Amino acid sequence: MTMMPWPGIHRVAVLSHLLSWLTLCCCIPDPKLRESRMQLEASRLTGGALLLTEAELRLSAQLHKLKEEEMASSDFPPALHFFRAKPLIQRSPIYGLLQRMPKGAALHLHDFSIVGVEWLVKNVTYRTHCYMCLTEDQTVRFLFSSWQPKPIPQCSSWVLLETLRSKTGNTTDFDNSLVRNLTLFTEDPEDAYPSQDIVWKRFEQAFVSAWGLVTYAPVFKDYYYEGLSQLYMDNCMYLELRALLPETYELDGSTHDSAWGLKAYEDVTREFVSEHPDFLGARVIFTMHRGINSSMALKAVEKAMNLQKAFPEIMAGFDLVGREDRGRPLWYFKDALSLPNQIGVNLPYFFHAGETDQYGSEVDDNLLDALLFNTSRIGHGFALLRHPVAKELSRKSGVAVEVCPISNQVLKLVSDLRNHPASVLMSEGHPLVISSDDPAMFGSSGLSHDFYEAFVGLGGLSSNIGTLKQLAMNSIRYSSLSPQLKEKALALWQRKWEKFVSDNT
Ligand SMILES: *[C@@H]1O[C@H](CO)[C@@H](O)[C@H](O)[C@H]1NC(C)=O
Ligand SMILES: *[C@@H]1O[C@H](CO)[C@@H](O)[C@H](O)[C@H]1NC(C)=O
Ligand SMILES: *[C@@H]1O[C@H](CO)[C@@H](O)[C@H](O)[C@H]1NC(C)=O
Ligand SMILES: *[C@@H]1O[C@H](CO)[C@@H](O)[C@H](O)[C@H]1NC(C)=O
Ligand SMILES: *[C@@H]1O[C@H](CO)[C@@H](O)[C@H](O)[C@H]1NC(C)=O
Ligand SMILES: [Zn+2]
């Protein structure tokens, strides 16, 4: 290209005259129209219609700037696997803010994955009478017992952990191997978990490994107390726990039933709340594995109704758990699930539904079926965008979606969290809450890591302080609390929120 002389002043003037003539006349769209459409879209976003205070707007501007900086980095955490992103997130000032932020309620968590596994290893496995055995596939089982336990099919020899530890060369290495057994966390997740089948297999193995520790009655209570503490430390103020309420056992091999477990949750919750008056408590959603057959499902629903009658305060309802793609679809359980309605009992449902990428499969019908059974919320709803009717119903009847970004990523439904489908739900202000599903399995804590992914990954540069505020308020609004308790919770949250905003601006 040859160098052209800079156009003379005369030519610039002609050009600008021409441009203004074009604008006036026809061809460039009206900037006011553009502006109003942009505002319309912004108002649809979760929290987009909230009126914000001066201080909130200042904090929002601060967050926006921090987000731009993180997005400019070549290692943008939401684009990475959480196991790789975690150290980056820990250093992020946005994460620091989200930890301090009062997040309201944690509505989707499972009973045996609420406490960081370090605690299981460093506290629980160091207790006396703890036996361990190594199975053929090199996974571990634990059992507390006042005598040498008998061999079971997977476990030919139980060894007292004290003895094992004294024989191992390096207890740090040994304890780390136990930590690895109890969580999915690994340095190289892409290599370790090439498929959904493989990651789910390890996930289920880790649950089985933890089982003997967490179902030992004294640990069952301590574990739950520790779980509440960890949520409280993360600035959550209320929990709805999906719980299997399994048989628990004592050192002498005697056992306790589900009612004992529910009573234990109730007692420990009361104790925790009396020590932490700004924590509001917890409710339990009784869960069964979705692999059960129809006659067992009928028994499970009957049991749920009985538990609800005996413990109306803490029992919130019923759900089915386990991998949706391998379990039975909700419609298979139609007889059992219709029973309460038939006999005039109100047993609220909180179904996992749409935690699948198998569009059009039987399991993919779960979203519509969950709504047909009047579910109170939808666990995951990952497939909701493919079900316009379910989406409409969920929106119209205020059936909130419990979005768990890190869980969906680790269990391989999505790899880059900017592409998580709930990004769309957020952009249109669909009723949703953020939760963490199984934080101990993923190495996340409380809700803050998932809030980070939702705010920075799903929300991009669009989400703002209003989004965070709305998400926290949603968690109370869509909880199973009574209207009076919701009001109380919201008032308490509001005070915490105002303090959070003024402390950080
Ligand atoms: C145990 O192994 C770790 C590395 O895995 C090492 O840092 C530590 O020094 C070892 N401790 C002893 C007592 O050898
Ligand atoms: C589980 O612990 C055992 C015993 O220390 C160890 O041999 C095995 O490698 C661990 N499994 C995993 C997945 O790390
Ligand atoms: C283990 O946890 C219990 C209660 O949760 C606590 O009382 C105890 O001191 C802890 N023990 C250790 C060794 O950390
Ligand atoms: C359902 O499962 C239970 C427990 O596995 C079993 O005992 C029962 O026979 C099964 N019922 C049917 C109808 O298959
Ligand atoms: C769901 O709610 C509708 C409307 O209240 C009611 O007619 C229907 O019987 C309910 N279905 C079930 C299974 O609870
Ligand atoms: Zn779940």
GROMACS .gro file of C-alpha atoms in nm, residues 208-446:
model
  239
  208VAL     CA    1  -1.939  -4.592   4.996
  209SER     CA    2  -1.598  -4.526   5.152
  210ALA     CA    3  -1.734  -4.248   5.373
  211TRP     CA    4  -2.038  -4.454   5.474
  212GLY     CA    5  -1.892  -4.641   5.773
  213LEU     CA    6  -1.753  -4.318   5.915
  214VAL     CA    7  -2.060  -4.099   5.886
  215THR     CA    8  -2.319  -4.358   5.990
  216TYR     CA    9  -2.144  -4.424   6.323
  217ALA     CA   10  -2.398  -4.258   6.552
  218PRO     CA   11  -2.164  -4.025   6.747
  219VAL     CA   12  -1.996  -3.916   6.422
  220PHE     CA   13  -2.335  -3.870   6.253
  221LYS     CA   14  -2.416  -3.592   6.500
  222ASP     CA   15  -2.069  -3.437   6.505
  223TYR     CA   16  -2.053  -3.444   6.126
  224TYR     CA   17  -2.381  -3.258   6.095
  225TYR     CA   18  -2.275  -3.003   6.357
  226GLU     CA   19  -1.949  -2.950   6.170
  227GLY     CA   20  -2.145  -2.912   5.844
  228LEU     CA   21  -2.361  -2.639   5.994
  229SER     CA   22  -2.046  -2.468   6.124
  230GLN     CA   23  -1.886  -2.471   5.781
  231LEU     CA   24  -2.199  -2.323   5.621
  232TYR     CA   25  -2.220  -2.062   5.894
  233MET     CA   26  -1.854  -1.970   5.841
  234ASP     CA   27  -1.937  -1.925   5.473
  235ASN     CA   28  -2.212  -1.679   5.565
  236CYS     CA   29  -2.513  -1.896   5.497
  237MET     CA   30  -2.797  -1.874   5.745
  238TYR     CA   31  -3.026  -2.166   5.672
  239LEU     CA   32  -3.002  -2.514   5.519
  240GLU     CA   33  -3.234  -2.756   5.343
  241LEU     CA   34  -3.056  -3.089   5.358
  242ARG     CA   35  -3.137  -3.383   5.133
  243ALA     CA   36  -3.088  -3.677   5.364
  244LEU     CA   37  -3.105  -4.053   5.323
  245LEU     CA   38  -3.161  -4.099   5.698
  246PRO     CA   39  -2.983  -4.435   5.690
  247GLU     CA   40  -2.955  -4.680   5.972
  248THR     CA   41  -2.685  -4.560   6.211
  249TYR     CA   42  -2.485  -4.782   6.445
  250GLU     CA   43  -2.308  -4.792   6.781
  251LEU     CA   44  -1.981  -4.953   6.886
  252ASP     CA   45  -2.160  -5.265   7.006
  253GLY     CA   46  -2.325  -5.312   6.667
  254SER     CA   47  -2.670  -5.200   6.779
  255THR     CA   48  -2.851  -4.976   6.532
  256HIS     CA   49  -3.086  -4.676   6.513
  257ASP     CA   50  -3.359  -4.613   6.257
  258SER     CA   51  -3.444  -4.312   6.039
  259ALA     CA   52  -3.652  -4.148   6.309
  260TRP     CA   53  -3.345  -4.147   6.535
  261GLY     CA   54  -3.149  -3.976   6.257
  262LEU     CA   55  -3.414  -3.711   6.203
  263LYS     CA   56  -3.437  -3.651   6.578
  264ALA     CA   57  -3.057  -3.617   6.588
  265TYR     CA   58  -3.073  -3.355   6.311
  266GLU     CA   59  -3.344  -3.172   6.502
  267ASP     CA   60  -3.152  -3.177   6.831
  268VAL     CA   61  -2.820  -3.072   6.679
  269THR     CA   62  -2.990  -2.795   6.479
  270ARG     CA   63  -3.148  -2.658   6.799
  271GLU     CA   64  -2.816  -2.673   6.978
  272PHE     CA   65  -2.640  -2.497   6.690
  273VAL     CA   66  -2.904  -2.226   6.664
  274SER     CA   67  -2.895  -2.160   7.038
  275GLU     CA   68  -2.520  -2.104   7.008
  276HIS     CA   69  -2.552  -1.902   6.684
  277PRO     CA   70  -2.871  -1.696   6.709
  278ASP     CA   71  -2.813  -1.543   6.365
  279PHE     CA   72  -2.835  -1.889   6.208
  280LEU     CA   73  -3.196  -1.978   6.138
  281GLY     CA   74  -3.180  -2.355   6.132
  282ALA     CA   75  -3.237  -2.635   5.887
  283ARG     CA   76  -3.500  -2.859   5.736
  284VAL     CA   77  -3.465  -3.206   5.589
  285ILE     CA   78  -3.577  -3.345   5.256
  286PHE     CA   79  -3.595  -3.722   5.297
  287THR     CA   80  -3.435  -3.896   4.998
  288MET     CA   81  -3.428  -4.245   4.850
  289HIS     CA   82  -3.204  -4.383   4.580
  290ARG     CA   83  -3.379  -4.379   4.241
  291GLY     CA   84  -3.262  -4.736   4.173
  292ILE     CA   85  -3.537  -4.878   4.398
  293ASN     CA   86  -3.837  -5.066   4.258
  294SER     CA   87  -4.199  -4.959   4.279
  295SER     CA   88  -4.289  -5.153   4.589
  296MET     CA   89  -3.996  -5.007   4.778
  297ALA     CA   90  -4.088  -4.663   4.650
  298LEU     CA   91  -4.434  -4.706   4.797
  299LYS     CA   92  -4.279  -4.792   5.132
  300ALA     CA   93  -4.046  -4.494   5.106
  301VAL     CA   94  -4.330  -4.252   5.042
  302GLU     CA   95  -4.527  -4.400   5.332
  303LYS     CA   96  -4.221  -4.359   5.551
  304ALA     CA   97  -4.183  -3.999   5.439
  305MET     CA   98  -4.543  -3.927   5.535
  306ASN     CA   99  -4.494  -4.087   5.877
  307LEU     CA  100  -4.175  -3.892   5.941
  308GLN     CA  101  -4.350  -3.575   5.836
  309LYS     CA  102  -4.629  -3.644   6.082
  310ALA     CA  103  -4.384  -3.716   6.365
  311PHE     CA  104  -4.142  -3.429   6.287
  312PRO     CA  105  -4.346  -3.159   6.110
  313GLU     CA  106  -4.104  -2.884   6.198
  314ILE     CA  107  -3.788  -3.027   6.046
  315MET     CA  108  -3.930  -3.249   5.769
  316ALA     CA  109  -3.969  -3.053   5.448
  317GLY     CA  110  -4.051  -3.325   5.198
  318PHE     CA  111  -3.927  -3.601   4.970
  319ASP     CA  112  -3.687  -3.653   4.677
  320LEU     CA  113  -3.517  -3.930   4.477
  321VAL     CA  114  -3.138  -3.924   4.438
  322GLY     CA  115  -2.856  -4.093   4.250
  323ARG     CA  116  -2.750  -4.065   3.888
  324GLU     CA  117  -3.060  -3.977   3.687
  325ASP     CA  118  -2.928  -4.132   3.368
  326ARG     CA  119  -2.892  -4.472   3.535
  327GLY     CA  120  -3.186  -4.459   3.777
  328ARG     CA  121  -3.552  -4.507   3.709
  329PRO     CA  122  -3.745  -4.214   3.562
  330LEU     CA  123  -4.000  -4.035   3.784
  331TRP     CA  124  -4.290  -4.169   3.579
  332TYR     CA  125  -4.191  -4.522   3.682
  333PHE     CA  126  -4.274  -4.419   4.041
  334LYS     CA  127  -4.613  -4.268   3.953
  335ASP     CA  128  -4.815  -4.492   4.185
  336ALA     CA  129  -4.600  -4.425   4.488
  337LEU     CA  130  -4.572  -4.053   4.418
  338SER     CA  131  -4.950  -4.017   4.375
  339LEU     CA  132  -5.028  -4.178   4.708
  340PRO     CA  133  -5.010  -3.869   4.933
  341ASN     CA  134  -5.239  -3.671   4.704
  342GLN     CA  135  -5.482  -3.964   4.686
  343ILE     CA  136  -5.518  -3.986   5.061
  344GLY     CA  137  -5.524  -3.611   5.114
  345VAL     CA  138  -5.174  -3.572   5.262
  346ASN     CA  139  -4.954  -3.286   5.155
  347LEU     CA  140  -4.603  -3.423   5.108
  348PRO     CA  141  -4.396  -3.161   4.925
  349TYR     CA  142  -4.156  -3.287   4.657
  350PHE     CA  143  -3.817  -3.142   4.575
  351PHE     CA  144  -3.719  -3.350   4.275
  352HIS     CA  145  -3.384  -3.369   4.107
  353ALA     CA  146  -3.481  -3.341   3.741
  354GLY     CA  147  -3.303  -3.274   3.416
  355GLU     CA  148  -2.952  -3.352   3.543
  356THR     CA  149  -2.887  -3.506   3.204
  357ASP     CA  150  -2.762  -3.430   2.856
  358GLN     CA  151  -2.958  -3.715   2.697
  359TYR     CA  152  -3.217  -3.507   2.516
  360GLY     CA  153  -3.533  -3.702   2.444
  361SER     CA  154  -3.452  -4.000   2.666
  362GLU     CA  155  -3.698  -4.137   2.923
  363VAL     CA  156  -3.499  -3.966   3.195
  364ASP     CA  157  -3.522  -3.639   3.008
  365ASP     CA  158  -3.899  -3.652   3.074
  366ASN     CA  159  -3.829  -3.602   3.444
  367LEU     CA  160  -3.861  -3.224   3.416
  368LEU     CA  161  -4.219  -3.233   3.290
  369ASP     CA  162  -4.304  -3.515   3.529
  370ALA     CA  163  -4.156  -3.338   3.832
  371LEU     CA  164  -4.386  -3.045   3.754
  372LEU     CA  165  -4.678  -3.280   3.700
  373PHE     CA  166  -4.624  -3.402   4.056
  374ASN     CA  167  -4.619  -3.041   4.175
  375THR     CA  168  -4.254  -3.034   4.273
  376SER     CA  169  -4.168  -2.734   4.493
  377ARG     CA  170  -3.831  -2.684   4.330
  378ILE     CA  171  -3.623  -2.847   4.056
  379GLY     CA  172  -3.283  -2.991   4.147
  380HIS     CA  173  -3.034  -2.893   3.871
  381GLY     CA  174  -3.277  -2.851   3.580
  382PHE     CA  175  -2.973  -2.866   3.354
  383ALA     CA  176  -3.192  -2.974   3.060
  384LEU     CA  177  -3.460  -2.709   3.115
  385LEU     CA  178  -3.380  -2.507   2.801
  386ARG     CA  179  -3.481  -2.805   2.591
  387HIS     CA  180  -3.824  -2.813   2.750
  388PRO     CA  181  -4.004  -2.489   2.673
  389VAL     CA  182  -4.326  -2.604   2.836
  390ALA     CA  183  -4.153  -2.714   3.156
  391LYS     CA  184  -3.961  -2.387   3.155
  392GLU     CA  185  -4.280  -2.183   3.122
  393LEU     CA  186  -4.452  -2.379   3.397
  394SER     CA  187  -4.155  -2.345   3.628
  395ARG     CA  188  -4.145  -1.972   3.570
  396LYS     CA  189  -4.519  -1.913   3.602
  397SER     CA  190  -4.564  -2.118   3.915
  398GLY     CA  191  -4.243  -2.002   4.079
  399VAL     CA  192  -4.081  -2.345   4.090
  400ALA     CA  193  -3.720  -2.242   4.133
  401VAL     CA  194  -3.429  -2.422   3.971
  402GLU     CA  195  -3.145  -2.515   4.207
  403VAL     CA  196  -2.837  -2.446   3.996
  404CYS     CA  197  -2.517  -2.622   4.105
  405PRO     CA  198  -2.250  -2.513   3.855
  406ILE     CA  199  -1.944  -2.693   3.997
  407SER     CA  200  -2.132  -3.021   4.034
  408ASN     CA  201  -2.246  -3.007   3.672
  409GLN     CA  202  -1.892  -2.936   3.559
  410VAL     CA  203  -1.720  -3.205   3.768
  411LEU     CA  204  -1.983  -3.461   3.668
  412LYS     CA  205  -1.920  -3.368   3.307
  413LEU     CA  206  -2.239  -3.209   3.180
  414VAL     CA  207  -2.052  -2.892   3.080
  415SER     CA  208  -1.685  -2.803   3.073
  416ASP     CA  209  -1.664  -2.425   3.032
  417LEU     CA  210  -1.901  -2.270   3.284
  418ARG     CA  211  -1.962  -1.971   3.058
  419ASN     CA  212  -2.167  -2.218   2.853
  420HIS     CA  213  -2.377  -2.348   3.141
  421PRO     CA  214  -2.744  -2.340   3.034
  422ALA     CA  215  -2.846  -2.157   3.352
  423SER     CA  216  -2.664  -1.857   3.206
  424VAL     CA  217  -2.971  -1.820   2.984
  425LEU     CA  218  -3.208  -1.868   3.278
  426MET     CA  219  -3.020  -1.596   3.461
  427SER     CA  220  -3.035  -1.361   3.165
  428GLU     CA  221  -3.414  -1.380   3.172
  429GLY     CA  222  -3.463  -1.371   3.548
  430HIS     CA  223  -3.597  -1.725   3.574
  431PRO     CA  224  -3.662  -1.826   3.937
  432LEU     CA  225  -3.334  -1.981   4.047
  433VAL     CA  226  -3.103  -2.031   4.341
  434ILE     CA  227  -2.736  -2.125   4.357
  435SER     CA  228  -2.621  -2.427   4.553
  436SER     CA  229  -2.328  -2.665   4.584
  437ASP     CA  230  -2.477  -3.019   4.580
  438ASP     CA  231  -2.181  -3.215   4.723
  439PRO     CA  232  -1.914  -2.962   4.819
  440ALA     CA  233  -1.697  -3.213   5.008
  441MET     CA  234  -1.671  -3.435   4.700
  442PHE     CA  235  -1.565  -3.147   4.480
  443GLY     CA  236  -1.336  -2.975   4.730
  444SER     CA  237  -1.552  -2.664   4.734
  445SER     CA  238  -1.675  -2.503   5.052
  446GLY     CA  239  -2.020  -2.377   5.148
   0.00000   0.00000   0.00000
